[in-house]
Structure formats: C-alpha cells, structure tokens
XYZ file of C-alpha atoms in Angstrom:
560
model
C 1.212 25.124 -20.484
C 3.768 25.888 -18.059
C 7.440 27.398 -19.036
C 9.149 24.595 -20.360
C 12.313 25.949 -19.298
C 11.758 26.393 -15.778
C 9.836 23.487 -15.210
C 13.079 21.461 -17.097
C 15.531 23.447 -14.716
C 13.451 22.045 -11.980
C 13.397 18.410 -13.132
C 17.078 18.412 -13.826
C 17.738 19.815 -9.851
C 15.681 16.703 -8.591
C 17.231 14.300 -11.034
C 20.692 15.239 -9.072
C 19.634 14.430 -5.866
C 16.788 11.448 -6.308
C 18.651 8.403 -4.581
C 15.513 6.435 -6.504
C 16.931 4.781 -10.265
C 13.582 3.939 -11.059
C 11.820 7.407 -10.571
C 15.183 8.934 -12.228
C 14.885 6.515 -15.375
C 11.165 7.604 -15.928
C 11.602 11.301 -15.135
C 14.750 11.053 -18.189
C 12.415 9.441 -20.041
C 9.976 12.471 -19.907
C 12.483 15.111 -20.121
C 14.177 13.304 -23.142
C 10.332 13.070 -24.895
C 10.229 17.012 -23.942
C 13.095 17.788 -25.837
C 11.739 16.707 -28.870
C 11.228 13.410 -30.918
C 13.837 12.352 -33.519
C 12.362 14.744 -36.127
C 12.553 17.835 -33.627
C 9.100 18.083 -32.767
C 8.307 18.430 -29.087
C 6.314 15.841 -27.183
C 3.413 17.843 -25.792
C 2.151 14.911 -23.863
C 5.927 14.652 -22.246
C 5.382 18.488 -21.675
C 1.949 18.214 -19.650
C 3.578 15.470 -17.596
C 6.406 17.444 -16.283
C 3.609 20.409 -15.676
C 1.429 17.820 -13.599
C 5.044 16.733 -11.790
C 6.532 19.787 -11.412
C 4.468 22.647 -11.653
C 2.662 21.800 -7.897
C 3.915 19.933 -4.953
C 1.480 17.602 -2.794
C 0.911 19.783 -0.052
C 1.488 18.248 3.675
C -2.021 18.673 5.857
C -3.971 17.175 8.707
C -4.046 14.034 6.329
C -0.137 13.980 6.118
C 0.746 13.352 2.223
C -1.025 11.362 -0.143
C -0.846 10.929 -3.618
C 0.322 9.010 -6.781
C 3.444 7.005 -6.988
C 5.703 8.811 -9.269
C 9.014 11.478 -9.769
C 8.789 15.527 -8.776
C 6.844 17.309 -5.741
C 3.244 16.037 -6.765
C 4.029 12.649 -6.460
C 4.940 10.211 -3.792
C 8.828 9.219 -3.757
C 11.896 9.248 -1.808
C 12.521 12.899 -2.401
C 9.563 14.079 -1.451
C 9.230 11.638 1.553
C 12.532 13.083 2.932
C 11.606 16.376 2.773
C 8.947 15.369 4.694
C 11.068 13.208 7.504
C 13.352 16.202 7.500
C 10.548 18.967 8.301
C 9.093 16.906 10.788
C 12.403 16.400 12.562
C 12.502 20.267 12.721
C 9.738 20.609 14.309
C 10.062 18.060 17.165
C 12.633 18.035 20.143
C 15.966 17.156 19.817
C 16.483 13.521 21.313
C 13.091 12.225 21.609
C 11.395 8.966 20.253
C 9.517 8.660 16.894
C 7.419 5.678 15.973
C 7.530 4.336 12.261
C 5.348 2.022 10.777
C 4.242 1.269 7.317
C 1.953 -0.524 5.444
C 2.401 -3.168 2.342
C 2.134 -0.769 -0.535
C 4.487 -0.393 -3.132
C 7.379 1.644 -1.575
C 6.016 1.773 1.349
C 9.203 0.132 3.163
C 11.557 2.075 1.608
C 9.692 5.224 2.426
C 9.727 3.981 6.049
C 13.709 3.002 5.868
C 14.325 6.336 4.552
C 12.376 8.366 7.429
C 14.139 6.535 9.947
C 17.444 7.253 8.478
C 16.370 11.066 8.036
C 15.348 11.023 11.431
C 17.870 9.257 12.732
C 20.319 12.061 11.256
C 18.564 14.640 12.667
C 19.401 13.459 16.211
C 16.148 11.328 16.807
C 15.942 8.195 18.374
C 13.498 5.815 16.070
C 11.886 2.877 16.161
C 10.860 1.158 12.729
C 8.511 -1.717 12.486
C 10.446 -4.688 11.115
C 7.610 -5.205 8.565
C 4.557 -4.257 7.383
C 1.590 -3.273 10.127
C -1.785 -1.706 10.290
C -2.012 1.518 11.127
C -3.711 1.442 14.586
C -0.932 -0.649 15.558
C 1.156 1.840 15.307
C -1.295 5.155 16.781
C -1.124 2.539 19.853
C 2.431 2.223 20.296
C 2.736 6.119 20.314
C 0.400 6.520 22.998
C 1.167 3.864 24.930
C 4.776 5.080 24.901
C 6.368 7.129 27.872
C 9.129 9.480 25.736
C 7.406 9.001 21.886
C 7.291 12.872 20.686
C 5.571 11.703 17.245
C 5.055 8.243 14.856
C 4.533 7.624 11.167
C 2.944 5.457 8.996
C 3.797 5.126 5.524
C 0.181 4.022 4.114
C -2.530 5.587 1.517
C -4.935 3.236 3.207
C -7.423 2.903 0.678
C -6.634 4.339 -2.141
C -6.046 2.832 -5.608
C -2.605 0.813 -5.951
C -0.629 3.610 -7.670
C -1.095 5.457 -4.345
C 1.395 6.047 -1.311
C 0.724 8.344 1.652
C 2.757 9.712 4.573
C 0.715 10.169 8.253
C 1.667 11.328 11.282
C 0.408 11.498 14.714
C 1.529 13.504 17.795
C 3.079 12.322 20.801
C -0.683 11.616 22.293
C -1.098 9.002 19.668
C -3.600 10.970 17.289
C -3.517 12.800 14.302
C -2.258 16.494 13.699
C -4.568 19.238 13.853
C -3.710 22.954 12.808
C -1.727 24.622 13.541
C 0.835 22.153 13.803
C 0.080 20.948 10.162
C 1.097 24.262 8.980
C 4.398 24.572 11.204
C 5.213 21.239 9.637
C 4.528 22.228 5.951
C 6.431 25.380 6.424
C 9.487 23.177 7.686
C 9.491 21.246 4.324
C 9.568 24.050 2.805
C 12.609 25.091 4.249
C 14.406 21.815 3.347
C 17.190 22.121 0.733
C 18.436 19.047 -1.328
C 18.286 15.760 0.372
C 21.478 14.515 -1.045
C 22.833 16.774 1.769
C 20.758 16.047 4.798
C 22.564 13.711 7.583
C 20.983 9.748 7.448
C 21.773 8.418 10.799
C 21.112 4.053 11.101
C 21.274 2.117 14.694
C 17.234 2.798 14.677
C 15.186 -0.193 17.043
C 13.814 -2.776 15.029
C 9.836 -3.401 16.987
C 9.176 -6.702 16.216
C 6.881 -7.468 19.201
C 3.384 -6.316 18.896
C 2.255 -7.793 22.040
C 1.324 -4.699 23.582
C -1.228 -3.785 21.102
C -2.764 -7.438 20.890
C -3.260 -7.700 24.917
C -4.980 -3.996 24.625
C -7.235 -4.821 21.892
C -7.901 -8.186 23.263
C -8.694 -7.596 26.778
C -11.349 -5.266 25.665
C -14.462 -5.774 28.612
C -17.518 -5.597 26.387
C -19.415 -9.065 27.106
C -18.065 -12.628 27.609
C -20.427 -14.150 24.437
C -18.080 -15.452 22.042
C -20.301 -18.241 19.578
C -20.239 -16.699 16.209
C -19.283 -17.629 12.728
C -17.166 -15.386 10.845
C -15.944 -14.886 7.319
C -13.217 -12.245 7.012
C -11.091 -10.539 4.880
C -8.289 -7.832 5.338
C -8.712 -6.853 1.268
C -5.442 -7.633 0.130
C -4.020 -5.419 2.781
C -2.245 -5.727 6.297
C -4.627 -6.952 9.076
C -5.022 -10.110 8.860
C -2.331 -11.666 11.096
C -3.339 -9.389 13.393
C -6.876 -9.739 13.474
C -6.828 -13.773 13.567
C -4.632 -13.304 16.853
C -6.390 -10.757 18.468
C -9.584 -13.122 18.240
C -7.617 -15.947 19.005
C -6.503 -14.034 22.008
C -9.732 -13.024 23.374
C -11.259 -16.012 22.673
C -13.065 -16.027 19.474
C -13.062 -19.293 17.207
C -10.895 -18.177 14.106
C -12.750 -16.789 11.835
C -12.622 -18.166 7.559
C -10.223 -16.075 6.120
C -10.969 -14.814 2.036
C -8.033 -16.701 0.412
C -7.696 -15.023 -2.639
C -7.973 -11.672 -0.226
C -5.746 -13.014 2.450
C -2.724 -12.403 1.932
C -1.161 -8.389 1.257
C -0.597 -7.463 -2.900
C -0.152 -4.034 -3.023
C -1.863 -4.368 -6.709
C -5.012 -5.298 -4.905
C -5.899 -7.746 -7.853
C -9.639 -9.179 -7.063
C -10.977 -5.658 -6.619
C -11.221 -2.682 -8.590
C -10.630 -0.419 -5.624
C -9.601 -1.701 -2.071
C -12.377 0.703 0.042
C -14.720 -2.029 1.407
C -17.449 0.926 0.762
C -16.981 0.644 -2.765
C -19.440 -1.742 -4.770
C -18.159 -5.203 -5.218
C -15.362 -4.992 -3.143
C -17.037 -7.632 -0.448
C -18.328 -9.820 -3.099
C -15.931 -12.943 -2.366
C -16.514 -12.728 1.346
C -20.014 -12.780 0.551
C -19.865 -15.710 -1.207
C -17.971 -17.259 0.741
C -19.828 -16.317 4.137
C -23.136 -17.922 2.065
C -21.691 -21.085 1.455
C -20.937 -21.206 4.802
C -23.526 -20.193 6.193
C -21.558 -17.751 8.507
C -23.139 -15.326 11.103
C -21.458 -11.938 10.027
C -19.607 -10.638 7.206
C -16.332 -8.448 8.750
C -13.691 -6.603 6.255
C -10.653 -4.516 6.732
C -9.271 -1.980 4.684
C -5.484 -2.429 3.404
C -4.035 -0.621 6.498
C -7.007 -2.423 8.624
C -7.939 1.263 10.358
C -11.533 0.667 9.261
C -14.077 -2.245 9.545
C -17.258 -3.043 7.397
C -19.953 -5.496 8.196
C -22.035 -7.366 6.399
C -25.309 -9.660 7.944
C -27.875 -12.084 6.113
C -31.141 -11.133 6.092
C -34.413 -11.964 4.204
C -33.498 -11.009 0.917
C -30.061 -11.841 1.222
C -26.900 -10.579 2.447
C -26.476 -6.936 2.995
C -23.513 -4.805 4.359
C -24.602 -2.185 7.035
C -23.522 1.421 6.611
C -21.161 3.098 8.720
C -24.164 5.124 10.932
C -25.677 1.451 11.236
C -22.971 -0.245 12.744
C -21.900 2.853 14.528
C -25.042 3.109 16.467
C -25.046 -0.828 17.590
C -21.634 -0.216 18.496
C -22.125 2.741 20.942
C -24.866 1.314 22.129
C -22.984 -2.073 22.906
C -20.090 -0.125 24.192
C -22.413 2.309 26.761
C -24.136 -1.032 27.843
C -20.935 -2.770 28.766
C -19.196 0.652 30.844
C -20.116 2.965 33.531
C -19.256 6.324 34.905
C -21.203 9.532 34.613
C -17.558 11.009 32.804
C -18.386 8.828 29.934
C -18.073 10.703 25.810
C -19.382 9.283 23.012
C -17.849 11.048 19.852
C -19.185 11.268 16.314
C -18.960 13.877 13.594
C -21.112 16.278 11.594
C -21.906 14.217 8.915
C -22.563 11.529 10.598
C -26.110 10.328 12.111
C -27.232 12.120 14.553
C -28.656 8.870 16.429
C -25.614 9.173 18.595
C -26.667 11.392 20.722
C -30.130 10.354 21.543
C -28.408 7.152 22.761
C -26.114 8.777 24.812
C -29.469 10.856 26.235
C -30.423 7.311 27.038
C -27.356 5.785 28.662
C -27.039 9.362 30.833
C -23.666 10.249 29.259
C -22.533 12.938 27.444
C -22.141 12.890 23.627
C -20.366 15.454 20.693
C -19.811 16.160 17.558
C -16.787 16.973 15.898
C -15.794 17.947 12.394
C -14.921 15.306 9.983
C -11.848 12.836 10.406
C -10.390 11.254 13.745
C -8.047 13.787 14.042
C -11.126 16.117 15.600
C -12.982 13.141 16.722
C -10.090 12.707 19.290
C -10.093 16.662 20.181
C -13.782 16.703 20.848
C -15.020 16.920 24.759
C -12.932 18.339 28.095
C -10.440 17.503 30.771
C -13.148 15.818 32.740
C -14.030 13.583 29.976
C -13.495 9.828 29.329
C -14.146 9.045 25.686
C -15.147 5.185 25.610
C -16.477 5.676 21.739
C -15.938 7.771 18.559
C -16.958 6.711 14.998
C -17.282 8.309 11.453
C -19.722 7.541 8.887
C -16.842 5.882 6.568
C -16.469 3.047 8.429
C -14.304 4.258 11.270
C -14.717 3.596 14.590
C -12.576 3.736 18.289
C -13.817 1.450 20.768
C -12.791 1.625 24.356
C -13.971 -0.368 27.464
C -13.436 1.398 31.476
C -10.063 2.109 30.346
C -11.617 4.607 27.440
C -10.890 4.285 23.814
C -7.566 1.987 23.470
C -6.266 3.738 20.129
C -6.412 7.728 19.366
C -7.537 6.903 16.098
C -9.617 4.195 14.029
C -9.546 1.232 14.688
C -10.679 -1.692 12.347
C -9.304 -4.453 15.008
C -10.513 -3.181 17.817
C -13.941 -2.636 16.128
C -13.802 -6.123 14.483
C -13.576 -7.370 18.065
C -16.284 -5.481 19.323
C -18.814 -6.176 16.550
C -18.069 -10.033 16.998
C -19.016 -9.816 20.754
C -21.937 -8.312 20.151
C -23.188 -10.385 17.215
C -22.193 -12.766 19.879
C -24.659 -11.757 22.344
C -27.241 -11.449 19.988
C -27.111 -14.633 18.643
C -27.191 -16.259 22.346
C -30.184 -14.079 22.898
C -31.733 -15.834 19.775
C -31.543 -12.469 17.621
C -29.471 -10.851 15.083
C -28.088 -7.278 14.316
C -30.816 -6.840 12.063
C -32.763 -7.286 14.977
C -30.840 -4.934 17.205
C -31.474 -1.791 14.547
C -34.818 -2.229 14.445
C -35.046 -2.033 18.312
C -32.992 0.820 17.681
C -35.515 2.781 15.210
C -38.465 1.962 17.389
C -36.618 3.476 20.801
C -35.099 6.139 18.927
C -36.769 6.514 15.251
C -35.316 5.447 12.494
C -32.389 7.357 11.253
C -32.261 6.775 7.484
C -28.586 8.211 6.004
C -27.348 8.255 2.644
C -24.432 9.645 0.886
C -24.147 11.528 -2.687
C -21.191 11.694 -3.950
C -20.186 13.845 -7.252
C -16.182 13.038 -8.435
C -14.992 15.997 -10.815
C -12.160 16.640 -13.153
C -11.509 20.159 -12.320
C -11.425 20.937 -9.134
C -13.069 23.975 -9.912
C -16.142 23.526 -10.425
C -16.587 22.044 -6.678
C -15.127 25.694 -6.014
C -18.086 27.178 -8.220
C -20.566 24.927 -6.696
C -19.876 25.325 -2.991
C -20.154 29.551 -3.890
C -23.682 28.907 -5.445
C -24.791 27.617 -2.579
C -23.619 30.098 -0.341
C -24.857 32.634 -2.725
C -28.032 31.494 -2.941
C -28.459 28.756 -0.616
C -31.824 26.533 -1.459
C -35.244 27.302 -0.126
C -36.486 23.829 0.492
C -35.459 20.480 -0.767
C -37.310 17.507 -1.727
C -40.623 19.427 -0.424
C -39.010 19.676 2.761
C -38.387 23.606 4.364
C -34.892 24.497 4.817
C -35.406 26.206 8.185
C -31.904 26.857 8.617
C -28.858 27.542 6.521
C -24.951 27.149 8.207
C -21.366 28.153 6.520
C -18.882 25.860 8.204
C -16.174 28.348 7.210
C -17.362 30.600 9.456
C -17.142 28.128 12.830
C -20.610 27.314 12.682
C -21.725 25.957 16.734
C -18.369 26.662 17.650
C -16.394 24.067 15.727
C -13.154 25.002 13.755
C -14.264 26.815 10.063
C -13.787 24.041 7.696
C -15.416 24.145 4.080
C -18.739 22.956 4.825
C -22.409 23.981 4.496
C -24.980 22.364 6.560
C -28.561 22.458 5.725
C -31.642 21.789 8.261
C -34.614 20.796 7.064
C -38.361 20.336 8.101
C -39.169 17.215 9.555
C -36.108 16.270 11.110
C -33.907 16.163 8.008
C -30.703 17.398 7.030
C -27.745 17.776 4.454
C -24.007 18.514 5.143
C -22.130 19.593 1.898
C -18.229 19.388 1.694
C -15.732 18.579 -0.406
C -13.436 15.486 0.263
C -10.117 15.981 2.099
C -8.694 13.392 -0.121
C -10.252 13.126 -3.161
C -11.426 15.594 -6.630
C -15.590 14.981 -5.171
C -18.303 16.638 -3.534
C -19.588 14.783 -0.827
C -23.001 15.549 0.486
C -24.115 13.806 3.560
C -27.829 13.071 3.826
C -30.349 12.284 6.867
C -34.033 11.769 7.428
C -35.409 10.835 10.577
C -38.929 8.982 10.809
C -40.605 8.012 14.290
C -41.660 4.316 14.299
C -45.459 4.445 15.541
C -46.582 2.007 17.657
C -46.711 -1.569 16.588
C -45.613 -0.192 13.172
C -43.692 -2.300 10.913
C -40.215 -1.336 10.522
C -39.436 -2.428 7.210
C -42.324 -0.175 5.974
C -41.088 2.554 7.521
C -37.557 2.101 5.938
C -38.810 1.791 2.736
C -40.248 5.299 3.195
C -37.096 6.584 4.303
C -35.395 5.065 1.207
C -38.032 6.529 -0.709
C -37.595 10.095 0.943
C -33.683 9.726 0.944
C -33.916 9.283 -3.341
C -35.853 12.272 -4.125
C -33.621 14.408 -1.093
C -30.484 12.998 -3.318
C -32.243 14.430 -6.540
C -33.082 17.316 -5.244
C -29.805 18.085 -3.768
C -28.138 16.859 -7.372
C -29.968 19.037 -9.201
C -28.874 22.331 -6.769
C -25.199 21.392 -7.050
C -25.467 21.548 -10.955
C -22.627 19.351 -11.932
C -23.734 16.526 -13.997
C-alpha cells in the first residue's frame, strides 16, 4: 500500500481546485472512508482506491488520454482534462486555430467546453462543435483548414461506458507521433493548479458540417448504387451523418437499428460497444434477415471504424478487418489512376495488400500499428488513395487521395456500399469477390489471439521469454526468422513488438495493446488456391491450420 499520508495530501490539493461537485463528492467520500469508520478502523478498500487514483497519473501518448471516468490523475475528469488543454496550448503557436470536437459519452461535452475555455485563455482561437460528432468529422475539418495548428476530440471510441478519452491531431489532420507526444506530456507536467489558469469564452460555435459531407460524398469509386442496407452506429454518434452522406451520394437510406439508433453513452443493448466484439451486431443481424438486406454495415460510437457483415450459405457472417480491407483496396485501385498511387497497411495486418498493389502497378507499405503511422508511411512523391488496419479501420480516398488523415467509418461505409453495389449489378456478392481474391492471390487466412491480464506484468515477463528464447517452430511450421520490433526491425520506428516468420508462408506478430491490459498476437497463413480447386475447402484448411498456430502460440506465451 501506498503512504496514506502523502497520497491524502495529494487528494486534498485536487479537492481545492476540481471545478467538478460530483468527482469532489466521491473523492470526500473516499478520503472520509480512509480516515476510518465510526469505530476507528481504517477502510482498506477506501485506501486502495485513493492508491489506484492517486498513486499514477494516465499518461498522455500517441493515443492522447484514455481511461476511466473518475477523481485524481488516473482517471478521466475536468482536472486532468485541463492539464491536458493547458500543455497542449504550450506547445502550439500563439494565435493559431484549434479544432474541438467530441463525442456523446458521459462528460464528453464538458470536457470539450472546458478545452476550449483553456485554450481560449491561453491566447488560441477555437472552434467547438456545437454538439456531439464523429471523430473523422473532425480529423477533416483540421486538414481541410488553412490556419488550424491542432484539433481535439473528446471520445474513448470504443471502450466500455465508464470510459472517456482525450485525442489530438496535428495541424495536417492526423494523429501525433513522437516526439511531439512527449513534448506534450512534458508540458502537462509543467502545469500547476487549474483553478489558476486563464479560461478565455468568444470560441466559434461549427455547426455546419457541410464540408465534410460533400468530401465524403463525392467520393469517385463507381456510379452502382442498388443495395439494401441495414445499419447501425452502436449507440454512438454516426448515424445522422452516415444517413446524409448516403443520401447525398445517392444511396437509398439504409434501415437504421432502432434500439441502436440513437447515442446512450451507457450503450445498453450491448455488453461492449466494439462491433468486433461477439454479439455486438446481433440486432442488425436480425434485423438485416428479416429483411432480407444485401449487407450488414456498423459504426463504432465515434463512427471512425466500419464492420461488415454479408449472408452467405450458412448464414450471415461479418468479414474481418483483412477481408474487407482487401475488397476495399482493390475497389479503390480499380476506380483511380496514376503511377504515384500508395496503398497503406500495417504490420499486423494481411499481407494481401501488397500483392494487390503488385497487381494494380502501384506502390504499397507497411507501417506500424495505428493511423497515426499509417498516415506517415510512403514519400513526398506519394499519393496515398488507401490505408487500413486489421481492427476495422480504414481511409478511403478517390484521385483526390485519402479524404481524412485518419479512419474513417463514413467514408468506408460509403465505399463498401458502392462496391456491394457493383457486385450485385454484376449478379455476384462480396463473398464472391474474396474468393476471386484467394484464387488470384491465395488465400490469406488471418486470425487474432488475444490474452487480457490483470497484472500488467506478466505481458512484461512474457514478451522477455520470447526474446530470450524465441520458439523454434510453431504448429509444425519452421520459424525461419525471428524480429525484435524494439530494435527498428526493416527500418520502422522500435515499438514493442516481435514478429515471427514461418515456413510456408506464415507468420505471427506479438505485441501488447496500446490501449488495453492484453497481449495481442496477430496470426497469418497463406495457402495457394490450385487450379479449379474449391475455395471453401481450402479455407477450411486454413481455419484448421490457423487453430493449432493459435495453440501453439498460447502455449509459448504461458499465461493461462
């Protein structure tokens, strides 16, 4: 246990300057249970919760901030979201133009209200959403901008409901890289109370987001437009959006999820808003069935990412990230031209990518995980017209490039309707279009395994024993080579990684999440399609393959 003292000396400093009543009546409430109950006995339970409040600070990355709603410097609240408007305001020039945005979690507008003030003080010139937004709404205005120096969105996308998060991009519209993450951190460090910092108010209220709706709308990929559509936005943000960006470009509306439609920061009909996550499509499912719809498309809260789902023979199925990422490049390099075109994905991500760019005769990379490198990858002479990541992320650009430095759920959502589009006028589906895909290409089988942890250390311990003794083979396959990420493996930026190649045109990434206590471990198997070979068989192999590499890899990490 921490000193109780110091950590009580610490509460009772941010108890005098929290403008919040509600974070001040349940930090009292703790330091009152501290002090002992009404026979003198301390509250050890009140003692570990001012530790976990007070004895660390969620620290300000590449991600921004993100963490639970709550009093003290490891939570989310308008102390700590200050600190944060003031150390960014340090760090940019004096005068210039910072976007804010936010999403519909709870706090999020008052976190946004109390940037722009903090801003605003510092000598800033703001504008602040007049309501909730998604988030690529926002990376948009930035870069489409002429004097924005920076933007923020108040949004933990989509994490559980007891979650806030603080993100901000750079005047180009993307995310922050190092070092400027750093210079930023070290600013809020440097903050003192935030009773005393100067709030400023006359900020612009944006209440027009026309310029992001004729961008995303006027996206040139095809002119089919005949498809049937159930969506949902998942409790969160996108849906006004969405329906008139399709309107705008054409699209009949698509059926909306109504006990999903509108935002509830509680996110009540699932038991965590990530469209990835098991069950979380199941009422636009249903719905789409009874309907008989065409396609299956889903937002996250702050709509940044898209997920599809397609009927097939045994049913509906949602495609993984690498699946709709492939149909999408390939869609996208159909409909553009230019020999300066980049198609972006990331390490952990399929490497089918770049075989279709081979094909198209442009240039592909990867990048390290997250948009934020996805947008850094390639040269001055490039044109990036597509980037994706494996979670569901994807930018999608047209002749004019990529319309939004960062994902893009709306955008994608457009461009996976025109090409279902297309494929249904052709009399085929998307489950058609993969399997063309796996006989041009071969079939790219990915999988994830995931391993969540309570202690943080023992994805520490794990990640050393596999440097120290990295793994010979797995699941019968050869491990012909071995990579450390840290060390800026194929001249990417060290990041805590290990990558694995394997015999046979397999491979494993290991890293630990940016944003959550797990392990992630990224798996792919590659299997040519022979001849008139059937492609379902040859999936089922894959699937087959893909278990025991997921065993295999399981039993190396030696957590469970």
């Amino acid at each position: 246990m921490s000193d109780l003292s110091g950590l009580r000396r610490r509460a009772e400093e941010w108890l005098s300057q929290d403008p919040d009543p509600a974070t001040r009546a349940e930090l009292r409430q703790i330091l009152d249970a501290a002090d002992g109950t009404a026979d003198g006995a301390a509250d050890g339970t009140a003692e570990a919760a001012l530790a976990d409040r007070f004895g660390a600070r969620l620290e300000f990355g590449t991600a921004g901030l993100r963490g639970e709603l709550g009093a003290g410097p490891n939570r989310m609240n308008r102390v700590t979201v200050m600190r944060a408007a003031a150390g960014l305001a340090a760090c940019l020039p004096p005068g210039g133009r910072v976007v804010v945005g936010f999403d519909a979690r709870h706090g999020s507008r008052r976190f946004a209200q109390d940037t722009a003030a903090v801003l605003t003080g510092a000598g800033l010139k703001v504008e602040l959403f007049a309501g909730p937004v998604p988030t690529p709404v926002v990376a948009h205005r930035v870069r489409a901008s002429e004097d924005a120096v920076a933007g923020v969105v108040v949004t933990a996308s989509h994490n559980p409901p007891r979650d806030n998060g603080y993100k901000v991009y750079w005047a180009d519209g993307a995310q922050i890289v190092p070092p400027r993450d750093a210079e930023i951190s070290a600013a809020i460090d440097a903050v003192g109370r935030v009773d005393e910092l100067p709030l400023g108010a006359g900020w612009t209220v944006l209440e027009d987001l026309g310029p992001y709706l004729d961008a995303v709308s006027g996206l040139r990929l095809g002119d089919a437009r005949d498809v049937s559509i159930v969506y949902t936005p998942m409790h969160g943000v996108g849906g006004p959006v969405l329906l008139e960006a399709f309107e705008r470009a054409g699209f009949p509306a698509p059926e909306v999820v109504p006990e999903q439609a509108e935002p509830d920061p509680d996110f009540p009909t699932v038991a965590f808003p990530n469209p990835e996550e098991p069950g979380a499509l199941d009422l636009a499912l249903g719905l789409a069935a009874a309907r008989g719809a065409d396609l299956v498309i889903a937002n996250d809260p702050d709509a940044d990412r898209c997920a599809v789902a397609v009927p097939g023979p045994g049913g509906w199925r949602a495609l993984t990230g690498d699946e709709v990422g492939g149909l999408l490049a390939e869609h996208v390099l159909r409909h553009t031209s230019g020999d300066d075109r980049l198609a972006v994905t990331t390490i952990v991500s399929s490497s089918l990518l770049g075989s279709i760019a081979r094909a198209h005769g442009v240039r592909s990379a990867e990048s390290l995980t997250g948009f934020k490198w996805i947008m850094k990858a390639g040269g001055p002479g490039d044109r990036l017209v597509f980037g994706y990541e494996e979670a569901l992320g994807y930018s999608v650009g047209d002749d004019r490039g990529v319309l939004v430095n960062d994902k893009d759920g709306i955008g994608a959502a457009l461009a996976v309707a025109a090409l279902a589009a297309e494929a249904r006028r052709d009399g085929r589906t998307l489950l058609d279009l993969l399997d063309d895909q796996a006989r041009r290409y071969g079939l790219h089988a990915t999988a994830q395994l995931s391993v969540r942890v309570a202690d943080l250390s023992l994805i520490t311990g794990a990640m050393a024993r596999l440097r120290a003794e990295p793994p010979a083979a797995l699941a019968g396959r050869a491990v012909e080579s071995f990579e450390d990420l840290a060390e800026g493996a194929g001249g990417l930026p060290p990041t805590d990684g290990l990558r694995f190649r394997l015999a046979g045109r397999a491979r494993v990434v290991v890293r630990p999440s940016g944003t959550e206590p797990k392990l992630k471990c990224y798996l792919e198997i590659v299997l040519p399609v022979e001849g008139g070979e059937d492609v379902a068989a040859v999936r089922a192999r894959a699937a087959e393959e893909l278990e025991a590499l997921r065993t295999d890899v399981s039993r190396s990490l030696a957590l469970n």
